[in-house]
CSV table of C-alpha atoms and ligand atoms in Angstrom, one decimal:
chain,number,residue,atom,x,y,z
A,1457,UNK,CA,59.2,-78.1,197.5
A,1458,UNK,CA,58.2,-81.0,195.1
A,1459,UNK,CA,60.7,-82.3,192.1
A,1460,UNK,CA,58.6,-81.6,188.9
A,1461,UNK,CA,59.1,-84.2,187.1
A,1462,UNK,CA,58.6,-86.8,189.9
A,1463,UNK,CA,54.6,-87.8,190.2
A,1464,UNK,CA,53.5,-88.1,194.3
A,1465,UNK,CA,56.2,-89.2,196.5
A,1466,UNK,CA,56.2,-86.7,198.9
A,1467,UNK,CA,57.6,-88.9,201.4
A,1468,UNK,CA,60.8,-90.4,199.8
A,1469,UNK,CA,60.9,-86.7,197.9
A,1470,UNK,CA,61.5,-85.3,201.7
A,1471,UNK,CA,63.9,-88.5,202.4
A,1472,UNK,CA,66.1,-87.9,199.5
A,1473,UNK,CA,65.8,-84.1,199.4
A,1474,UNK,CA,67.0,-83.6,203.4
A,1475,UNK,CA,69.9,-85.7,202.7
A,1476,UNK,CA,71.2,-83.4,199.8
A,1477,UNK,CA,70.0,-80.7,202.2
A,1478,UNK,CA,72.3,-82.1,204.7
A,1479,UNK,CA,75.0,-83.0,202.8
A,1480,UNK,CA,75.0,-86.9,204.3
A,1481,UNK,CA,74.3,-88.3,200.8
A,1482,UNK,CA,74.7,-92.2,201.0
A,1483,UNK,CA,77.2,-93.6,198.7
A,1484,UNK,CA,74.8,-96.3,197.9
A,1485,UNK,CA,71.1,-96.2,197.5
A,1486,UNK,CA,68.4,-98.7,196.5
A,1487,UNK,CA,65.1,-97.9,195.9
A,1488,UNK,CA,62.7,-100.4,195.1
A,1489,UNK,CA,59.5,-100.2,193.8
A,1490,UNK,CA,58.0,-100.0,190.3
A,1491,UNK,CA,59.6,-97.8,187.6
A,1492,UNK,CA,55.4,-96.7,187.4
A,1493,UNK,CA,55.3,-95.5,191.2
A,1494,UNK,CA,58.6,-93.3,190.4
A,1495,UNK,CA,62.1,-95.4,190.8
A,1496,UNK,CA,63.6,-94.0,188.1
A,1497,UNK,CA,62.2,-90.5,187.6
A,1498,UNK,CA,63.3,-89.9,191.2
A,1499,UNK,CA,66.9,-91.4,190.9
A,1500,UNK,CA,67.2,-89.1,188.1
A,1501,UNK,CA,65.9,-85.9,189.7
A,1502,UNK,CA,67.9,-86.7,192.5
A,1503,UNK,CA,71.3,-86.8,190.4
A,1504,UNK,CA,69.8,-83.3,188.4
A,1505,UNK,CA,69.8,-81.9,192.1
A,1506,UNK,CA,72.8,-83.1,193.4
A,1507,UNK,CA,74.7,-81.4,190.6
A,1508,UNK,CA,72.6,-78.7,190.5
A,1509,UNK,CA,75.0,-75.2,190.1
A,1510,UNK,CA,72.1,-73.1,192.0
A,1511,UNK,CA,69.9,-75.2,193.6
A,1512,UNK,CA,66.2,-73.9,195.2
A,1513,UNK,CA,66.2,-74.1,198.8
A,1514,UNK,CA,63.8,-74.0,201.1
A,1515,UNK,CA,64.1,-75.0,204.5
A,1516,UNK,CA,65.0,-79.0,204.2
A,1517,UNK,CA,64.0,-79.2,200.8
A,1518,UNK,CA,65.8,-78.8,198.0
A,1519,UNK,CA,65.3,-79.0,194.0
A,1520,UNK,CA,67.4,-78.4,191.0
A,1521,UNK,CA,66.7,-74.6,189.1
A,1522,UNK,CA,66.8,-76.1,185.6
A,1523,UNK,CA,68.7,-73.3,183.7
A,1524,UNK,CA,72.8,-73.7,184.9
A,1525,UNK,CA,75.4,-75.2,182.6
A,1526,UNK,CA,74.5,-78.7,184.6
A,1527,UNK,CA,70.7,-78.7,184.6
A,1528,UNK,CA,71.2,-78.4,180.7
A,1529,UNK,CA,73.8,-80.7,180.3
A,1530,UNK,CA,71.3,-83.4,182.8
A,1531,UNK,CA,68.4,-82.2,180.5
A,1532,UNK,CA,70.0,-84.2,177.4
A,1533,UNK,CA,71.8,-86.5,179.3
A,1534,UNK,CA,75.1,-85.1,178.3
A,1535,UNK,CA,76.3,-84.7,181.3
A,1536,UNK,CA,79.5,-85.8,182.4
A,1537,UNK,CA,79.2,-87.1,186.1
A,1538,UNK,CA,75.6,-88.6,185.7
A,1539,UNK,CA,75.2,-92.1,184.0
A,1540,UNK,CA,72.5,-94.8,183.4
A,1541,UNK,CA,73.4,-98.8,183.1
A,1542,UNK,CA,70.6,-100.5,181.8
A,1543,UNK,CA,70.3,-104.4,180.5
A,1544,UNK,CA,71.6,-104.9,177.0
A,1545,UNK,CA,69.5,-107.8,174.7
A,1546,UNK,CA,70.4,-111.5,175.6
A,1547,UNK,CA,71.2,-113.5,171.8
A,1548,UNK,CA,74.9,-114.1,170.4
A,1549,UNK,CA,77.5,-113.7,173.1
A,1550,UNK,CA,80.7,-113.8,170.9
A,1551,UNK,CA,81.8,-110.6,171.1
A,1552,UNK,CA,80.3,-109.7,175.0
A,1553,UNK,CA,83.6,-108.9,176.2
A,1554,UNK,CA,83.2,-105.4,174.9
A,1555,UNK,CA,80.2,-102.8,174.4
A,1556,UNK,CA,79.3,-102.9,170.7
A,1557,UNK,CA,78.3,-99.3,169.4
A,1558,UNK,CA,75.0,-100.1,168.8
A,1559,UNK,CA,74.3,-101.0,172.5
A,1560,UNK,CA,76.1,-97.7,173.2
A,1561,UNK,CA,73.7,-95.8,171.1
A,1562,UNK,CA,71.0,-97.6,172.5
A,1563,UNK,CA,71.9,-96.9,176.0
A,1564,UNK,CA,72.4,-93.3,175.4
A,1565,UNK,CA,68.9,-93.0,173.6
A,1566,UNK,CA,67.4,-94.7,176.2
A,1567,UNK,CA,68.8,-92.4,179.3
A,1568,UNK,CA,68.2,-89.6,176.8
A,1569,UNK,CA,64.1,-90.4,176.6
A,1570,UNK,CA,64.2,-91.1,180.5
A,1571,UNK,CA,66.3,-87.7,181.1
A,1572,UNK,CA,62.9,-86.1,179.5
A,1573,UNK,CA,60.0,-88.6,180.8
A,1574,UNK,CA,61.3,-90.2,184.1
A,1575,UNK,CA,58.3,-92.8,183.4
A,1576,UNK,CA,60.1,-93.8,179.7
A,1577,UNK,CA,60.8,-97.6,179.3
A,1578,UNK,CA,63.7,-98.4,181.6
A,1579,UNK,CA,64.9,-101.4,179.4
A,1580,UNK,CA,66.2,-101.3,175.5
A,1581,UNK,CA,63.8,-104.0,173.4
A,1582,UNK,CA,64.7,-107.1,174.4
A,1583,UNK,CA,67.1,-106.5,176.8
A,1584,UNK,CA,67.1,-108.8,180.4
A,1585,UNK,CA,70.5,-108.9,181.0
A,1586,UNK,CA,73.1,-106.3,183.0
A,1587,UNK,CA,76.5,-107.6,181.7
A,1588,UNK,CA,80.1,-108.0,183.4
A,1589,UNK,CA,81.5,-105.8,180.6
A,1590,UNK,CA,78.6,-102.9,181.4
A,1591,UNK,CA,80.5,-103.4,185.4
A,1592,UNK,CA,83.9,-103.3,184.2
A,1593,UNK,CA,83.1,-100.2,182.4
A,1594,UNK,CA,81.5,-98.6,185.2
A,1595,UNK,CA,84.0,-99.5,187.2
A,1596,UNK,CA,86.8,-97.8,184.7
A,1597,UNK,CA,84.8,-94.4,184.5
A,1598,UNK,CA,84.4,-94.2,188.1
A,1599,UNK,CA,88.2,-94.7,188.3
A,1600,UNK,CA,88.8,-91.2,186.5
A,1601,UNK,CA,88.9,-88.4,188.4
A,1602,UNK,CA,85.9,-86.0,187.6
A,1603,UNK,CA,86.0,-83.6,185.0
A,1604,UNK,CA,82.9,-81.2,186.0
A,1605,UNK,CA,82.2,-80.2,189.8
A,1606,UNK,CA,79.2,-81.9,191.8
A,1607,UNK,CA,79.3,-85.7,192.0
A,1608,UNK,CA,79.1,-88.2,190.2
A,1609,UNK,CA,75.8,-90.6,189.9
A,1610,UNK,CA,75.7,-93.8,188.4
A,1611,UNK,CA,72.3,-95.4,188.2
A,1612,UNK,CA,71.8,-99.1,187.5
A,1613,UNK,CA,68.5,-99.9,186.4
A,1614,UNK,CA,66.7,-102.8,187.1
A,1615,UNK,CA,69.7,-104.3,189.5
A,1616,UNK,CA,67.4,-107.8,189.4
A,1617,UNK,CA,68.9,-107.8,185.4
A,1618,UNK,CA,72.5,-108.8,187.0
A,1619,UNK,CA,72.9,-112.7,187.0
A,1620,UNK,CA,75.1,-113.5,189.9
A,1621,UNK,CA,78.5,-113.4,188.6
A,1622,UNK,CA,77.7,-109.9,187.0
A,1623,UNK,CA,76.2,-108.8,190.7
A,1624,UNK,CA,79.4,-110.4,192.4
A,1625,UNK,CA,81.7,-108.0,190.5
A,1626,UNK,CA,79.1,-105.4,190.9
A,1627,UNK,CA,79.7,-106.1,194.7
A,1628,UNK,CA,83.0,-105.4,194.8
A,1629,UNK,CA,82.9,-102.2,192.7
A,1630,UNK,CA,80.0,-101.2,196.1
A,1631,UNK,CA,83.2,-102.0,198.3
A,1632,UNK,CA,85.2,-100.0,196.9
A,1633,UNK,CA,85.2,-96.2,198.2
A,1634,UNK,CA,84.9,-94.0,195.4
A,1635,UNK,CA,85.1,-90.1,196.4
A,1636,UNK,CA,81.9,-87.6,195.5
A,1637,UNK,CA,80.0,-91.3,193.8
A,1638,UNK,CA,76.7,-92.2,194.3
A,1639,UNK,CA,75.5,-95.4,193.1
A,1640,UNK,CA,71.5,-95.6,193.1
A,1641,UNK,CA,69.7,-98.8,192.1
A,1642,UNK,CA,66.1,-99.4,191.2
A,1643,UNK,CA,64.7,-102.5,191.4
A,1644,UNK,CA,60.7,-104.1,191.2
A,1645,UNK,CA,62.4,-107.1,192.5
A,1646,UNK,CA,64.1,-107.4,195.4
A,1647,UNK,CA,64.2,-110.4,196.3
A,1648,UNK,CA,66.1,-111.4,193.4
A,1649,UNK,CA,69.1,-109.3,194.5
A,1650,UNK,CA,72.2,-110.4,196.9
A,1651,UNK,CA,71.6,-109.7,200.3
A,1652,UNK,CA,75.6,-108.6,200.3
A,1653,UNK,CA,74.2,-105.7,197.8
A,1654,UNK,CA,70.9,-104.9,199.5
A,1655,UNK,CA,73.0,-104.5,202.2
A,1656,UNK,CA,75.5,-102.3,201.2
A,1657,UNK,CA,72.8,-99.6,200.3
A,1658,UNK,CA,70.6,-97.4,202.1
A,1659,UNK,CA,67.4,-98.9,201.0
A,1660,UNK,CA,64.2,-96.4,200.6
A,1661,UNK,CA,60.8,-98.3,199.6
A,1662,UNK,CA,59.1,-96.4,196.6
A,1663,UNK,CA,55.4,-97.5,197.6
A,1664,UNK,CA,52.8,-97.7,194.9
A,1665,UNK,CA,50.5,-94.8,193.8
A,1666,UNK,CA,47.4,-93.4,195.5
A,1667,UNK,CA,44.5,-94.0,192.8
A,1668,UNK,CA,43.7,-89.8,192.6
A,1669,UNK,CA,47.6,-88.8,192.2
A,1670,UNK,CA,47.6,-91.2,189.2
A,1671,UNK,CA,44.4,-89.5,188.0
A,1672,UNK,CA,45.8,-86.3,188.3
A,1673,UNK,CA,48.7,-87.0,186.6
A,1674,UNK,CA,47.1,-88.9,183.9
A,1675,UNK,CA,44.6,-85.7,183.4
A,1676,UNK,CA,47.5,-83.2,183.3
A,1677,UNK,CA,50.0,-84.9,181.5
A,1678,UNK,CA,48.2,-86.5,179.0
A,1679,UNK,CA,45.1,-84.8,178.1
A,1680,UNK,CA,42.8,-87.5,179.2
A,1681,UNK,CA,39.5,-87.2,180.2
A,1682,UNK,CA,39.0,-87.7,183.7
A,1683,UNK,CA,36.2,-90.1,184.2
A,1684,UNK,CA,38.4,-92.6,181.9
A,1685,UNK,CA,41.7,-91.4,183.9
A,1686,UNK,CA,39.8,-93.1,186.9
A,1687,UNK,CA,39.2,-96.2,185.6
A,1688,UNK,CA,42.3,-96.0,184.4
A,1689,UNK,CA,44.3,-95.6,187.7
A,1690,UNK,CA,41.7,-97.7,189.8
A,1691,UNK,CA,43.2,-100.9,187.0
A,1692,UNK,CA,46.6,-100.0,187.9
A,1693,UNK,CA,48.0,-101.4,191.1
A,1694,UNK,CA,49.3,-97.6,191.9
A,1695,UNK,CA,51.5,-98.2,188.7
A,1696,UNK,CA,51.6,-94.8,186.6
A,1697,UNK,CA,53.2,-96.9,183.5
A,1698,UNK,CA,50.5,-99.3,183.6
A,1699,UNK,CA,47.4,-96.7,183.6
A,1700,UNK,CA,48.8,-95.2,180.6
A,1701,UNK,CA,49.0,-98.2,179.2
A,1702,UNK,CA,46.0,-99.2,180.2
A,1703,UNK,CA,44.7,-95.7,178.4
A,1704,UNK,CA,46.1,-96.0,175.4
A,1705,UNK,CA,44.6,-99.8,175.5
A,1706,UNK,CA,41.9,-98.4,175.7
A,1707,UNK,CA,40.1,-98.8,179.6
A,1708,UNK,CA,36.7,-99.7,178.6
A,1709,UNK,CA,37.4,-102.1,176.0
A,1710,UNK,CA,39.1,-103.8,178.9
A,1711,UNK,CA,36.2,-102.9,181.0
A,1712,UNK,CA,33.7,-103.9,178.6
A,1713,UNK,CA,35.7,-107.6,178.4
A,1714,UNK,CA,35.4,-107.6,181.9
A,1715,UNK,CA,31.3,-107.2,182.0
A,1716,UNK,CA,30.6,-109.6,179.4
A,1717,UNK,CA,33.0,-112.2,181.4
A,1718,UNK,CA,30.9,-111.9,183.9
A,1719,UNK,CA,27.8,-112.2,181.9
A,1720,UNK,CA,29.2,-115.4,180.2
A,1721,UNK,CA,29.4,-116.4,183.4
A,1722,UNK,CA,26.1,-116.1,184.3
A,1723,UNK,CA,24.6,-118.0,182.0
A,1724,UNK,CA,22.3,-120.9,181.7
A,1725,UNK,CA,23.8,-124.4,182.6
A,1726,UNK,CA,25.3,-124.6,179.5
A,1727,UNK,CA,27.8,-121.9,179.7
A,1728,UNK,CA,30.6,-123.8,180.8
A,1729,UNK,CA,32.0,-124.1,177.0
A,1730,UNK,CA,31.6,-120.2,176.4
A,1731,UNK,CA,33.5,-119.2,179.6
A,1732,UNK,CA,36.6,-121.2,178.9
A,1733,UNK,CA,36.6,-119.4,175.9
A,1734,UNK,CA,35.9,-116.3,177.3
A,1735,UNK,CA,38.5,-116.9,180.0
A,1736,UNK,CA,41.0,-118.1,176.8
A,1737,UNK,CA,40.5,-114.7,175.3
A,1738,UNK,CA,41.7,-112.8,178.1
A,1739,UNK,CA,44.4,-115.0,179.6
A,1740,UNK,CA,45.7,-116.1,175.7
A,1741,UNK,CA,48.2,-113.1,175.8
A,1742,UNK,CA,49.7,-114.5,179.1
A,1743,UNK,CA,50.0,-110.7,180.3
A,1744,UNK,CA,49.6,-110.9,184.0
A,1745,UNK,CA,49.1,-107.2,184.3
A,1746,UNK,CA,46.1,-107.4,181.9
A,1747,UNK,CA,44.0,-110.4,183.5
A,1748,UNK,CA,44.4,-108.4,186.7
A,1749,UNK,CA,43.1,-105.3,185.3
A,1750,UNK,CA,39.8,-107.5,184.1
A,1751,UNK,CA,39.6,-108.6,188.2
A,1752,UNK,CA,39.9,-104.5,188.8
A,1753,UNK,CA,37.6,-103.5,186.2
A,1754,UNK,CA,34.9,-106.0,187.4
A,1755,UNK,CA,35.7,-105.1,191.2
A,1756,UNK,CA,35.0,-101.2,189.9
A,1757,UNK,CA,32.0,-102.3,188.2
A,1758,UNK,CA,30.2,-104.5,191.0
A,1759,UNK,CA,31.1,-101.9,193.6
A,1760,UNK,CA,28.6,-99.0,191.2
A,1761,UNK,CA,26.0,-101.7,191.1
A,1762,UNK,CA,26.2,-102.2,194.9
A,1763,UNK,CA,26.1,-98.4,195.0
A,1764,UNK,CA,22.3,-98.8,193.6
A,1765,UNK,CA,21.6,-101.6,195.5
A,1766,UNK,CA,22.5,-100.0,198.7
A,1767,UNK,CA,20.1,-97.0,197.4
A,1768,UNK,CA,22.9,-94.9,196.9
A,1769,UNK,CA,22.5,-91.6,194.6
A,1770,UNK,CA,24.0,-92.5,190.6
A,1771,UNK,CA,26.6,-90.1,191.0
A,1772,UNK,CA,28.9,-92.0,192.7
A,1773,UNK,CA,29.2,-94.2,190.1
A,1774,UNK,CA,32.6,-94.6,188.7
A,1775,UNK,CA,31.6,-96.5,185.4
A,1776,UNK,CA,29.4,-93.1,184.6
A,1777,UNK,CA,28.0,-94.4,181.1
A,1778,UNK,CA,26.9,-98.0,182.4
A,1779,UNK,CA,23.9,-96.3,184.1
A,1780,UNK,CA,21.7,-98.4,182.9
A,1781,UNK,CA,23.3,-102.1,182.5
A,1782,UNK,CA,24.3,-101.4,186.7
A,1783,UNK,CA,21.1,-100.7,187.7
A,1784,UNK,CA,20.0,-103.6,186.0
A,1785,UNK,CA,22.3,-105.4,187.7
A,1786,UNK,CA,21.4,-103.8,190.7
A,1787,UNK,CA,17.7,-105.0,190.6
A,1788,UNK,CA,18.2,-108.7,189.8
A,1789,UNK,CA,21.2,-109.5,192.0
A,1790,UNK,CA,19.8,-107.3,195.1
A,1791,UNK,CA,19.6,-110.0,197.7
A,1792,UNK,CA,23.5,-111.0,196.1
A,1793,UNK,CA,27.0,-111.2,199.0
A,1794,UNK,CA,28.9,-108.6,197.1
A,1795,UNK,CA,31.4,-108.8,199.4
A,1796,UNK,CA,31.7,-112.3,199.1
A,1797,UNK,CA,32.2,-111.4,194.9
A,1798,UNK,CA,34.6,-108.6,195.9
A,1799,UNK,CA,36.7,-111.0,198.2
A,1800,UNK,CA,36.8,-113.4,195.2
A,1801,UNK,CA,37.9,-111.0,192.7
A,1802,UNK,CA,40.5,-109.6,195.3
A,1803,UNK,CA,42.2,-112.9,196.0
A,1804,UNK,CA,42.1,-113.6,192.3
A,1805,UNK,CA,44.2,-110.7,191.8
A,1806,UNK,CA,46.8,-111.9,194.3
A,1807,UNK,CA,46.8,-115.4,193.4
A,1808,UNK,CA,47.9,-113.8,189.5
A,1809,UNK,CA,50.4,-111.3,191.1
A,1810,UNK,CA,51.8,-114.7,193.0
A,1811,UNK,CA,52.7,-116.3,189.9
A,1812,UNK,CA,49.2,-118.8,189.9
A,1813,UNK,CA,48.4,-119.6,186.0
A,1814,UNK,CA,46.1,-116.7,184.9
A,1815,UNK,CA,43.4,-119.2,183.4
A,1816,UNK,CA,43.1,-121.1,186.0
A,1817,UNK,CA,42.5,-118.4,188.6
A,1818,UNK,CA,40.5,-117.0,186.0
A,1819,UNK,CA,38.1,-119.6,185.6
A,1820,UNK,CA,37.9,-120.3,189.3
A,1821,UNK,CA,36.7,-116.6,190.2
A,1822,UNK,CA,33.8,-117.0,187.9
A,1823,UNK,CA,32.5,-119.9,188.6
A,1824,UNK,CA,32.7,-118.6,192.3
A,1825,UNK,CA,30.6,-115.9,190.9
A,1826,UNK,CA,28.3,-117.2,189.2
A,1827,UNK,CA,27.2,-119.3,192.5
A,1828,UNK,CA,27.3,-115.8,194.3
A,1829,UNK,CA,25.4,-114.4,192.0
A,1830,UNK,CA,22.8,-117.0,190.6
A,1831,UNK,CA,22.3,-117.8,194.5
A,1832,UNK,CA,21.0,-114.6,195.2
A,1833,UNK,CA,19.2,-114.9,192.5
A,1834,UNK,CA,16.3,-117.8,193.5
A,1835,UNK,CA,16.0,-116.2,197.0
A,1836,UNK,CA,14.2,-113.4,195.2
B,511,ZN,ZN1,70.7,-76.0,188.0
């Protein structure tokens, strides 16, 4: 049985379901991954279950029926044992020793929009931080004994938002037994987190998405058309968030930047000026996530115009209304190492991911290109 609201996942589904199943539910978990490969609409789904008055069973897998007095309480998040901590906005600090209503609204509206869309921003705008007060007050309300039957889950997104003072009384509050309490972290970032906390909790790795669950997903729950959902999830590092982002971007005007990169690129001698600015264009917004999604876009589009190369029929094309410019393509870069371009697009889009300035690994990749490319081209 597959959580509804939870996209793929089939594997940490069956982790987390058998352990509700089997009534060995860890008092700590921490799953890491991406809030776009499911973090967060699984944490949730899991605390919907756990409190679920009539729960589905079938065999080792278990989901919550969405009608009893606690599914509809979880539905709004008004529900009593279930709680989300989620970074408040860094500025003036007078005042941080308590939670100012407007962060309490915010909170709620957020965990309200996530208790709806699991995939919903897991931050408040401009919010970084987890404070010591958001601890202490965790701490208080897991103090009180439970009003409502089931048990009580607290989930702290984004644990990587604790600074270290904030994670050291966090720590303690993990050492502490609390009865019927489940405390389940998400984090993208591991490695930022105390190896006292990681190790406290039963970690479960949320991998990334495969490319055609994101397409179904993007097809079904937001109306898109498919050939564009593809792009879409091919850009997205398995990242659900980012393909919709990348849809409402707009995928082939990112697409589209990526091609005439390229083309820039190969140019006469006197290109060099035009691909900086090219290269400026994309990596001026210093969004990591976009400059890789260029490197996808123009993997996606060389690997059609090898398609043609390699005599293969147009309908395995991906990029469906390029027919023309790919085959094109196709016939003047024949004799071309495509998978000496793919190689330098792919290490261009781990060099970004490792932190390497954007322009600069921009730049590189086309210039290694363009040799591919224009080398290819005199051996004709
Ligand atoms: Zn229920």
């Amino acid at each position: 049985m597959k959580w509804s609201s939870v996209i793929g996942q089939d594997t940490v589904q069956e982790i987390l379901q058998r352990c509700i199943v089997q009534g060995r539910i860890p008092q700590a978990i921490l799953l890491s991954g991406n809030d776009g490969f499911g973090t967060m609409a699984l944490a949730i789904e899991f605390a919907r279950t756990v409190n679920c008055y009539q729960p589905l069973i079938d065999g080792p897998s278990i989901a919550p029926c969405g009608s009893c007095q606690s599914c509809t309480q979880a539905r709004t998040m008004q529900h009593p044992n279930i709680s989300i901590v989620s970074a408040l906005p860094t500025g003036k600090l007078e005042g941080a020793d308590e939670l100012r209503k407007e962060w309490i609204d915010g909170l709620y509206d957020l965990a309200r929009e996530l208790a709806l869309n699991g995939y919903a921003p897991t931050r408040m705008e401009n919010a970084n931080e987890i404070r010591i007060v958001q601890i202490r007050e965790l701490n208080r309300q897991l103090s009180l004994s439970m009003t409502q039957r089931g048990r009580r889950i607290a989930i702290i997104a984004n644990a990587e938002d604790m600074n270290v003072s904030t994670a050291n009384a966090f720590l303690k509050t993990l050492e502490e037994p609390h009865g019927d309490t489940t405390i389940i972290m998400t984090t993208s970032r591991r490695d930022r987190l105390l190896q006292t906390i990681i190790s406290r909790c039963q970690v479960i790795t949320v991998p990334a998405l495969d490319e055609s669950t994101i397409t179904d997903a993007l097809v079904s729950r937001g109306n898109h058309d498919r050939s564009e959902a593809q792009i879409a999830a091919s850009l997205s590092q398995g990242d659900v968030i980012t393909a919709e982002a990348f849809l409402s971007d707009d995928v082939r005007s990112i697409r589209d930047g990526a091609i005439d990169l390229l083309r820039t690129a190969l140019r006469g001698k006197e290109m060099r000026p035009a691909l900086t600015a090219a290269v400026h264009e994309i990596t001026g917004t210093r969004d990591r996530a976009r400059c890789i999604a260029v490197c996808n876009a123009l993997l996606l589009w060389l690997r059609d115009a090898y398609a043609l190369v390699a005599g293969g029929s147009s309908a395995r094309i991906l990029n469906v209304d390029q027919q023309e410019p790919l085959e094109r393509f196709a016939s003047s870069f024949a004799a071309a190492d495509f998978d000496a371009a793919y190689q330098a697009l792919e290490r261009a889009v781990r060099d970004i991911d490792r932190f390497v300035p954007p322009p600069i690994v921009m730049l590189t990749t086309m210039m290694e290109l363009r040799t591919t490319f224009l080398q290819a081209r005199t051996r004709v």
